[in-house]
């Protein structure tokens, strides 16, 4: 009875969650938008009312729109890039955006290792870790993505891919201090843009494994403090259930981040 009473008032996730650990809700706008639609989306977010005190919100527009979004978006939404160059400095790197350039521009966040960059641009785990480390060394915070393909899951290789490949490269590259500015986004590739969201059990299983891996490979303190967010067909209608998983610390949202449903997702973590 005593346990039941305690659970009633302090559900497990609140016992485990550090008091100052906010949910991170990221909106990845991918390669979408016109000047008009971006202005409209910013307006929708700006008119969205107060966010829950335990929510930290970041949006990642395409590079072309970053300046206008930074100038017009409400101050409690941070702006991120969706990618960053591997070059450590500015100069003769046609087509790239350098981490020091992004930082000097006023950005504080970078997404690295999104599955679309891994699959379309051939970014290996080593490249993702290298880019992330360069961003960290330049004072940026990183949302570093990992996640298995459907074929990996079906072959029983989910944890081997996520932990031993994607995460291990980051663990090898980052210092213990770096982790204070790292958010891990677990995004099963089969759930991205498909409408097939991972069940809370499927997501929690991998998030808990990531937490254990960080505890063993970095430290228990880093493991407890690092936010592990889920991405893959998150919507206002499923965010509330997913956020109750003890090891889910927020969301990375694609499609729904382009609509007012993003506000529902943000408010779901209250
Ligand atoms: C994403 O691209 O990071 C993503 C999770 O997309 P969606 O929410 O559309 O599945």
mmCIF file of C-alpha atoms and ligand atoms in Angstrom:
data_model
loop_
_atom_site.group_PDB
_atom_site.id
_atom_site.type_symbol
_atom_site.label_atom_id
_atom_site.label_comp_id
_atom_site.label_asym_id
_atom_site.label_seq_id
_atom_site.Cartn_x
_atom_site.Cartn_y
_atom_site.Cartn_z
ATOM 1 C CA UNK A 1 0.000 0.000 0.000
ATOM 2 C CA UNK A 2 2.814 2.367 0.874
ATOM 3 C CA UNK A 3 4.457 1.843 -2.534
ATOM 4 C CA UNK A 4 1.137 2.402 -4.260
ATOM 5 C CA UNK A 5 0.587 5.655 -2.409
ATOM 6 C CA UNK A 6 4.079 6.852 -3.261
ATOM 7 C CA UNK A 7 3.642 5.915 -6.928
ATOM 8 C CA UNK A 8 0.352 7.743 -7.005
ATOM 9 C CA UNK A 9 2.017 10.985 -6.020
ATOM 10 C CA UNK A 10 5.474 10.387 -7.396
ATOM 11 C CA UNK A 11 5.249 8.207 -10.507
ATOM 12 C CA UNK A 12 8.558 6.426 -11.271
ATOM 13 C CA UNK A 13 9.704 8.889 -13.901
ATOM 14 C CA UNK A 14 9.481 11.732 -11.404
ATOM 15 C CA UNK A 15 11.439 9.791 -8.817
ATOM 16 C CA UNK A 16 14.206 9.222 -11.389
ATOM 17 C CA UNK A 17 14.098 12.562 -13.228
ATOM 18 C CA UNK A 18 16.558 15.152 -11.947
ATOM 19 C CA UNK A 19 14.730 18.231 -10.729
ATOM 20 C CA UNK A 20 16.309 20.629 -13.222
ATOM 21 C CA UNK A 21 16.169 18.270 -16.215
ATOM 22 C CA UNK A 22 13.747 19.796 -18.678
ATOM 23 C CA UNK A 23 12.191 17.864 -21.507
ATOM 24 C CA UNK A 24 13.788 18.922 -24.778
ATOM 25 C CA UNK A 25 11.391 19.210 -27.705
ATOM 26 C CA UNK A 26 13.135 19.714 -31.023
ATOM 27 C CA UNK A 27 11.456 20.521 -34.316
ATOM 28 C CA UNK A 28 13.389 19.354 -37.355
ATOM 29 C CA UNK A 29 11.930 21.252 -40.298
ATOM 30 C CA UNK A 30 14.121 19.292 -42.741
ATOM 31 C CA UNK A 31 14.201 20.650 -46.317
ATOM 32 C CA UNK A 32 10.800 22.349 -46.126
ATOM 33 C CA UNK A 33 9.457 25.857 -46.350
ATOM 34 C CA UNK A 34 9.046 29.010 -48.365
ATOM 35 C CA UNK A 35 9.498 32.524 -47.017
ATOM 36 C CA UNK A 36 5.744 32.674 -46.583
ATOM 37 C CA UNK A 37 5.203 29.281 -44.949
ATOM 38 C CA UNK A 38 8.130 29.797 -42.569
ATOM 39 C CA UNK A 39 6.770 33.202 -41.495
ATOM 40 C CA UNK A 40 3.373 31.579 -40.934
ATOM 41 C CA UNK A 41 4.854 28.744 -38.867
ATOM 42 C CA UNK A 42 6.822 31.200 -36.716
ATOM 43 C CA UNK A 43 3.618 33.172 -36.194
ATOM 44 C CA UNK A 44 1.771 30.010 -35.134
ATOM 45 C CA UNK A 45 4.483 29.170 -32.597
ATOM 46 C CA UNK A 46 4.682 32.749 -31.353
ATOM 47 C CA UNK A 47 0.929 32.754 -30.752
ATOM 48 C CA UNK A 48 1.051 29.383 -28.996
ATOM 49 C CA UNK A 49 0.808 30.654 -25.437
ATOM 50 C CA UNK A 50 3.082 29.893 -22.505
ATOM 51 C CA UNK A 51 5.114 26.715 -22.693
ATOM 52 C CA UNK A 52 5.285 24.344 -19.702
ATOM 53 C CA UNK A 53 8.070 25.324 -17.306
ATOM 54 C CA UNK A 54 9.668 21.887 -17.775
ATOM 55 C CA UNK A 55 9.932 22.235 -21.577
ATOM 56 C CA UNK A 56 12.930 23.492 -23.542
ATOM 57 C CA UNK A 57 12.131 24.067 -27.202
ATOM 58 C CA UNK A 58 14.473 24.156 -30.203
ATOM 59 C CA UNK A 59 13.624 24.397 -33.908
ATOM 60 C CA UNK A 60 15.927 23.573 -36.805
ATOM 61 C CA UNK A 61 14.984 25.402 -40.005
ATOM 62 C CA UNK A 62 16.876 24.944 -43.277
ATOM 63 C CA UNK A 63 19.994 27.150 -43.383
ATOM 64 C CA UNK A 64 18.301 29.610 -45.778
ATOM 65 C CA UNK A 65 15.700 30.539 -43.175
ATOM 66 C CA UNK A 66 17.816 30.543 -40.023
ATOM 67 C CA UNK A 67 18.443 34.291 -40.026
ATOM 68 C CA UNK A 68 14.807 35.287 -40.472
ATOM 69 C CA UNK A 69 13.634 32.717 -37.913
ATOM 70 C CA UNK A 70 16.180 33.929 -35.346
ATOM 71 C CA UNK A 71 14.970 37.472 -35.826
ATOM 72 C CA UNK A 72 11.278 36.739 -35.530
ATOM 73 C CA UNK A 73 10.758 33.722 -33.279
ATOM 74 C CA UNK A 74 9.773 34.033 -29.617
ATOM 75 C CA UNK A 75 12.761 34.181 -27.261
ATOM 76 C CA UNK A 76 11.921 30.920 -25.504
ATOM 77 C CA UNK A 77 12.492 28.922 -28.699
ATOM 78 C CA UNK A 78 16.138 28.329 -29.598
ATOM 79 C CA UNK A 79 17.262 27.843 -33.188
ATOM 80 C CA UNK A 80 19.444 24.973 -34.400
ATOM 81 C CA UNK A 81 21.090 23.889 -37.607
ATOM 82 C CA UNK A 82 20.214 20.482 -39.096
ATOM 83 C CA UNK A 83 23.828 19.701 -39.921
ATOM 84 C CA UNK A 84 27.299 21.224 -39.598
ATOM 85 C CA UNK A 85 30.487 21.025 -41.631
ATOM 86 C CA UNK A 86 33.399 18.755 -40.786
ATOM 87 C CA UNK A 87 35.746 21.695 -41.333
ATOM 88 C CA UNK A 88 37.050 23.152 -38.090
ATOM 89 C CA UNK A 89 37.391 26.668 -39.517
ATOM 90 C CA UNK A 90 35.981 28.960 -42.172
ATOM 91 C CA UNK A 91 37.658 29.167 -45.583
ATOM 92 C CA UNK A 92 37.828 27.146 -48.758
ATOM 93 C CA UNK A 93 35.067 24.644 -47.967
ATOM 94 C CA UNK A 94 32.465 25.288 -50.646
ATOM 95 C CA UNK A 95 28.956 24.468 -49.566
ATOM 96 C CA UNK A 96 29.774 24.017 -45.891
ATOM 97 C CA UNK A 97 28.795 25.899 -42.746
ATOM 98 C CA UNK A 98 31.568 25.876 -40.135
ATOM 99 C CA UNK A 99 30.892 25.375 -36.422
ATOM 100 C CA UNK A 100 32.727 28.598 -35.421
ATOM 101 C CA UNK A 101 30.664 30.442 -38.043
ATOM 102 C CA UNK A 102 27.418 29.078 -36.600
ATOM 103 C CA UNK A 103 28.467 30.004 -33.075
ATOM 104 C CA UNK A 104 29.538 33.527 -34.094
ATOM 105 C CA UNK A 105 26.185 33.913 -35.860
ATOM 106 C CA UNK A 106 24.446 33.392 -32.516
ATOM 107 C CA UNK A 107 23.384 29.780 -32.828
ATOM 108 C CA UNK A 108 23.728 27.440 -29.877
ATOM 109 C CA UNK A 109 22.414 24.143 -31.236
ATOM 110 C CA UNK A 110 23.322 21.673 -33.963
ATOM 111 C CA UNK A 111 21.639 18.418 -35.014
ATOM 112 C CA UNK A 112 24.119 15.753 -36.068
ATOM 113 C CA UNK A 113 23.811 12.253 -37.455
ATOM 114 C CA UNK A 114 20.197 12.388 -38.588
ATOM 115 C CA UNK A 115 19.382 9.128 -40.371
ATOM 116 C CA UNK A 116 18.703 11.024 -43.590
ATOM 117 C CA UNK A 117 22.275 12.338 -43.550
ATOM 118 C CA UNK A 118 23.625 8.928 -42.652
ATOM 119 C CA UNK A 119 21.749 7.290 -45.540
ATOM 120 C CA UNK A 120 21.760 10.056 -48.179
ATOM 121 C CA UNK A 121 25.167 11.606 -47.521
ATOM 122 C CA UNK A 122 26.993 8.507 -46.348
ATOM 123 C CA UNK A 123 27.759 9.943 -42.931
ATOM 124 C CA UNK A 124 29.336 7.187 -40.881
ATOM 125 C CA UNK A 125 29.291 7.053 -37.104
ATOM 126 C CA UNK A 126 32.896 8.264 -37.135
ATOM 127 C CA UNK A 127 31.942 11.312 -39.220
ATOM 128 C CA UNK A 128 28.938 12.042 -37.009
ATOM 129 C CA UNK A 129 31.119 11.847 -33.904
ATOM 130 C CA UNK A 130 33.774 14.037 -35.524
ATOM 131 C CA UNK A 131 31.255 16.708 -36.547
ATOM 132 C CA UNK A 132 29.633 16.605 -33.127
ATOM 133 C CA UNK A 133 32.983 17.020 -31.404
ATOM 134 C CA UNK A 134 33.871 20.016 -33.583
ATOM 135 C CA UNK A 135 30.515 21.595 -32.709
ATOM 136 C CA UNK A 136 31.099 20.942 -29.008
ATOM 137 C CA UNK A 137 34.619 22.350 -29.174
ATOM 138 C CA UNK A 138 33.123 25.536 -30.610
ATOM 139 C CA UNK A 139 30.662 25.972 -27.770
ATOM 140 C CA UNK A 140 27.596 24.558 -29.501
ATOM 141 C CA UNK A 141 25.180 22.062 -27.985
ATOM 142 C CA UNK A 142 24.491 18.946 -29.999
ATOM 143 C CA UNK A 143 21.411 16.840 -30.641
ATOM 144 C CA UNK A 144 23.169 13.683 -31.810
ATOM 145 C CA UNK A 145 20.915 11.160 -33.545
ATOM 146 C CA UNK A 146 21.120 7.393 -33.520
ATOM 147 C CA UNK A 147 18.739 4.631 -34.497
ATOM 148 C CA UNK A 148 18.403 1.326 -36.252
ATOM 149 C CA UNK A 149 16.949 0.450 -39.664
ATOM 150 C CA UNK A 150 13.950 -1.888 -39.821
ATOM 151 C CA UNK A 151 16.239 -4.649 -41.102
ATOM 152 C CA UNK A 152 18.486 -4.200 -38.042
ATOM 153 C CA UNK A 153 15.502 -4.545 -35.722
ATOM 154 C CA UNK A 154 14.153 -7.561 -37.547
ATOM 155 C CA UNK A 155 17.569 -9.217 -37.335
ATOM 156 C CA UNK A 156 17.713 -8.543 -33.586
ATOM 157 C CA UNK A 157 20.541 -6.049 -34.029
ATOM 158 C CA UNK A 158 18.909 -2.901 -32.624
ATOM 159 C CA UNK A 159 21.160 -2.509 -29.599
ATOM 160 C CA UNK A 160 24.286 -3.544 -31.494
ATOM 161 C CA UNK A 161 23.699 -0.742 -34.017
ATOM 162 C CA UNK A 162 22.566 1.930 -31.562
ATOM 163 C CA UNK A 163 25.066 1.228 -28.789
ATOM 164 C CA UNK A 164 28.110 -0.426 -30.298
ATOM 165 C CA UNK A 165 28.152 1.574 -33.529
ATOM 166 C CA UNK A 166 26.356 4.932 -33.174
ATOM 167 C CA UNK A 167 26.851 5.619 -29.462
ATOM 168 C CA UNK A 168 30.314 4.080 -29.104
ATOM 169 C CA UNK A 169 31.722 6.511 -31.691
ATOM 170 C CA UNK A 170 30.374 9.420 -29.656
ATOM 171 C CA UNK A 171 31.675 8.013 -26.381
ATOM 172 C CA UNK A 172 35.117 7.667 -27.987
ATOM 173 C CA UNK A 173 35.072 11.247 -29.292
ATOM 174 C CA UNK A 174 33.544 13.239 -26.414
ATOM 175 C CA UNK A 175 35.189 14.215 -23.151
ATOM 176 C CA UNK A 176 33.247 13.725 -19.928
ATOM 177 C CA UNK A 177 32.644 17.507 -19.804
ATOM 178 C CA UNK A 178 31.328 17.526 -23.379
ATOM 179 C CA UNK A 179 28.331 15.437 -22.345
ATOM 180 C CA UNK A 180 26.828 18.414 -20.502
ATOM 181 C CA UNK A 181 26.007 19.825 -23.966
ATOM 182 C CA UNK A 182 24.896 16.610 -25.652
ATOM 183 C CA UNK A 183 21.345 15.380 -26.162
ATOM 184 C CA UNK A 184 20.945 11.911 -27.657
ATOM 185 C CA UNK A 185 18.035 11.521 -30.057
ATOM 186 C CA UNK A 186 16.986 7.896 -30.469
ATOM 187 C CA UNK A 187 15.201 7.742 -33.806
ATOM 188 C CA UNK A 188 14.371 4.287 -35.132
ATOM 189 C CA UNK A 189 14.583 4.764 -38.888
ATOM 190 C CA UNK A 190 11.458 2.680 -39.489
ATOM 191 C CA UNK A 191 9.477 5.214 -37.448
ATOM 192 C CA UNK A 192 10.750 8.374 -39.160
ATOM 193 C CA UNK A 193 8.135 9.917 -41.420
ATOM 194 C CA UNK A 194 6.221 6.649 -41.651
ATOM 195 C CA UNK A 195 3.404 7.268 -39.193
ATOM 196 C CA UNK A 196 4.549 4.100 -37.391
ATOM 197 C CA UNK A 197 5.549 5.322 -33.954
ATOM 198 C CA UNK A 198 7.566 3.068 -31.641
ATOM 199 C CA UNK A 199 5.434 1.749 -28.812
ATOM 200 C CA UNK A 200 6.304 3.161 -25.375
ATOM 201 C CA UNK A 201 7.755 -0.271 -24.519
ATOM 202 C CA UNK A 202 9.945 -0.381 -27.647
ATOM 203 C CA UNK A 203 11.194 3.166 -27.079
ATOM 204 C CA UNK A 204 11.729 2.723 -23.341
ATOM 205 C CA UNK A 205 13.732 -0.464 -23.891
ATOM 206 C CA UNK A 206 16.260 1.308 -26.112
ATOM 207 C CA UNK A 207 16.331 4.486 -24.019
ATOM 208 C CA UNK A 208 17.059 2.440 -20.899
ATOM 209 C CA UNK A 209 19.822 0.594 -22.759
ATOM 210 C CA UNK A 210 21.341 3.931 -23.850
ATOM 211 C CA UNK A 211 21.191 5.134 -20.242
ATOM 212 C CA UNK A 212 22.941 1.950 -19.016
ATOM 213 C CA UNK A 213 25.548 2.199 -21.774
ATOM 214 C CA UNK A 214 26.372 5.812 -20.837
ATOM 215 C CA UNK A 215 26.585 4.842 -17.188
ATOM 216 C CA UNK A 216 29.068 2.069 -17.936
ATOM 217 C CA UNK A 217 31.089 3.825 -20.647
ATOM 218 C CA UNK A 218 31.116 7.409 -19.338
ATOM 219 C CA UNK A 219 29.786 7.718 -15.783
ATOM 220 C CA UNK A 220 26.586 7.244 -13.776
ATOM 221 C CA UNK A 221 26.396 11.041 -13.353
ATOM 222 C CA UNK A 222 26.584 11.697 -17.091
ATOM 223 C CA UNK A 223 24.064 8.937 -17.718
ATOM 224 C CA UNK A 224 21.571 10.455 -15.279
ATOM 225 C CA UNK A 225 22.043 14.008 -16.547
ATOM 226 C CA UNK A 226 22.050 13.385 -20.308
ATOM 227 C CA UNK A 227 18.738 13.839 -22.029
ATOM 228 C CA UNK A 228 17.738 10.985 -24.305
ATOM 229 C CA UNK A 229 14.905 12.094 -26.558
ATOM 230 C CA UNK A 230 12.746 10.030 -28.894
ATOM 231 C CA UNK A 231 12.020 10.760 -32.560
ATOM 232 C CA UNK A 232 9.862 8.970 -35.105
ATOM 233 C CA UNK A 233 6.266 9.892 -35.957
ATOM 234 C CA UNK A 234 5.703 11.790 -32.714
ATOM 235 C CA UNK A 235 2.387 13.620 -32.719
ATOM 236 C CA UNK A 236 0.245 15.462 -30.235
ATOM 237 C CA UNK A 237 -1.820 12.300 -29.918
ATOM 238 C CA UNK A 238 1.059 10.005 -28.827
ATOM 239 C CA UNK A 239 3.471 12.396 -27.070
ATOM 240 C CA UNK A 240 1.657 12.236 -23.735
ATOM 241 C CA UNK A 241 2.065 8.457 -23.439
ATOM 242 C CA UNK A 242 5.680 8.436 -24.613
ATOM 243 C CA UNK A 243 6.777 11.177 -22.238
ATOM 244 C CA UNK A 244 5.651 9.047 -19.288
ATOM 245 C CA UNK A 245 8.385 6.496 -20.069
ATOM 246 C CA UNK A 246 11.015 6.919 -17.354
ATOM 247 C CA UNK A 247 13.937 7.274 -19.769
ATOM 248 C CA UNK A 248 12.321 9.527 -22.383
ATOM 249 C CA UNK A 249 13.425 13.129 -21.873
ATOM 250 C CA UNK A 250 11.726 14.761 -24.848
ATOM 251 C CA UNK A 251 11.209 14.461 -28.569
ATOM 252 C CA UNK A 252 12.731 15.197 -31.936
ATOM 253 C CA UNK A 253 9.831 15.909 -34.257
ATOM 254 C CA UNK A 254 9.799 16.054 -38.048
ATOM 255 C CA UNK A 255 6.468 16.256 -39.865
ATOM 256 C CA UNK A 256 4.410 17.456 -36.917
ATOM 257 C CA UNK A 257 6.929 20.247 -36.252
ATOM 258 C CA UNK A 258 5.648 21.961 -39.399
ATOM 259 C CA UNK A 259 2.157 22.329 -37.971
ATOM 260 C CA UNK A 260 0.378 23.630 -34.890
ATOM 261 C CA UNK A 261 0.509 20.039 -33.600
ATOM 262 C CA UNK A 262 4.054 20.899 -32.446
ATOM 263 C CA UNK A 263 2.436 23.069 -29.765
ATOM 264 C CA UNK A 264 0.355 20.099 -28.588
ATOM 265 C CA UNK A 265 3.545 18.025 -28.330
ATOM 266 C CA UNK A 266 5.268 20.750 -26.307
ATOM 267 C CA UNK A 267 2.304 21.053 -23.976
ATOM 268 C CA UNK A 268 2.116 17.267 -23.572
ATOM 269 C CA UNK A 269 5.234 17.274 -21.355
ATOM 270 C CA UNK A 270 3.668 19.555 -18.739
HETATM 271 C C1 LIG B 1 12.814 13.327 -37.861
HETATM 272 O O1 LIG B 1 12.993 13.610 -39.029
HETATM 273 O O2 LIG B 1 13.706 13.528 -37.047
HETATM 274 C C2 LIG B 1 11.533 12.752 -37.497
HETATM 275 C C3 LIG B 1 11.430 12.194 -36.328
HETATM 276 O O3 LIG B 1 10.530 12.821 -38.415
HETATM 277 P P1 LIG B 1 8.972 12.455 -38.168
HETATM 278 O O4 LIG B 1 8.566 13.093 -36.871
HETATM 279 O O5 LIG B 1 8.253 13.032 -39.331
HETATM 280 O O6 LIG B 1 8.888 10.976 -38.091
#
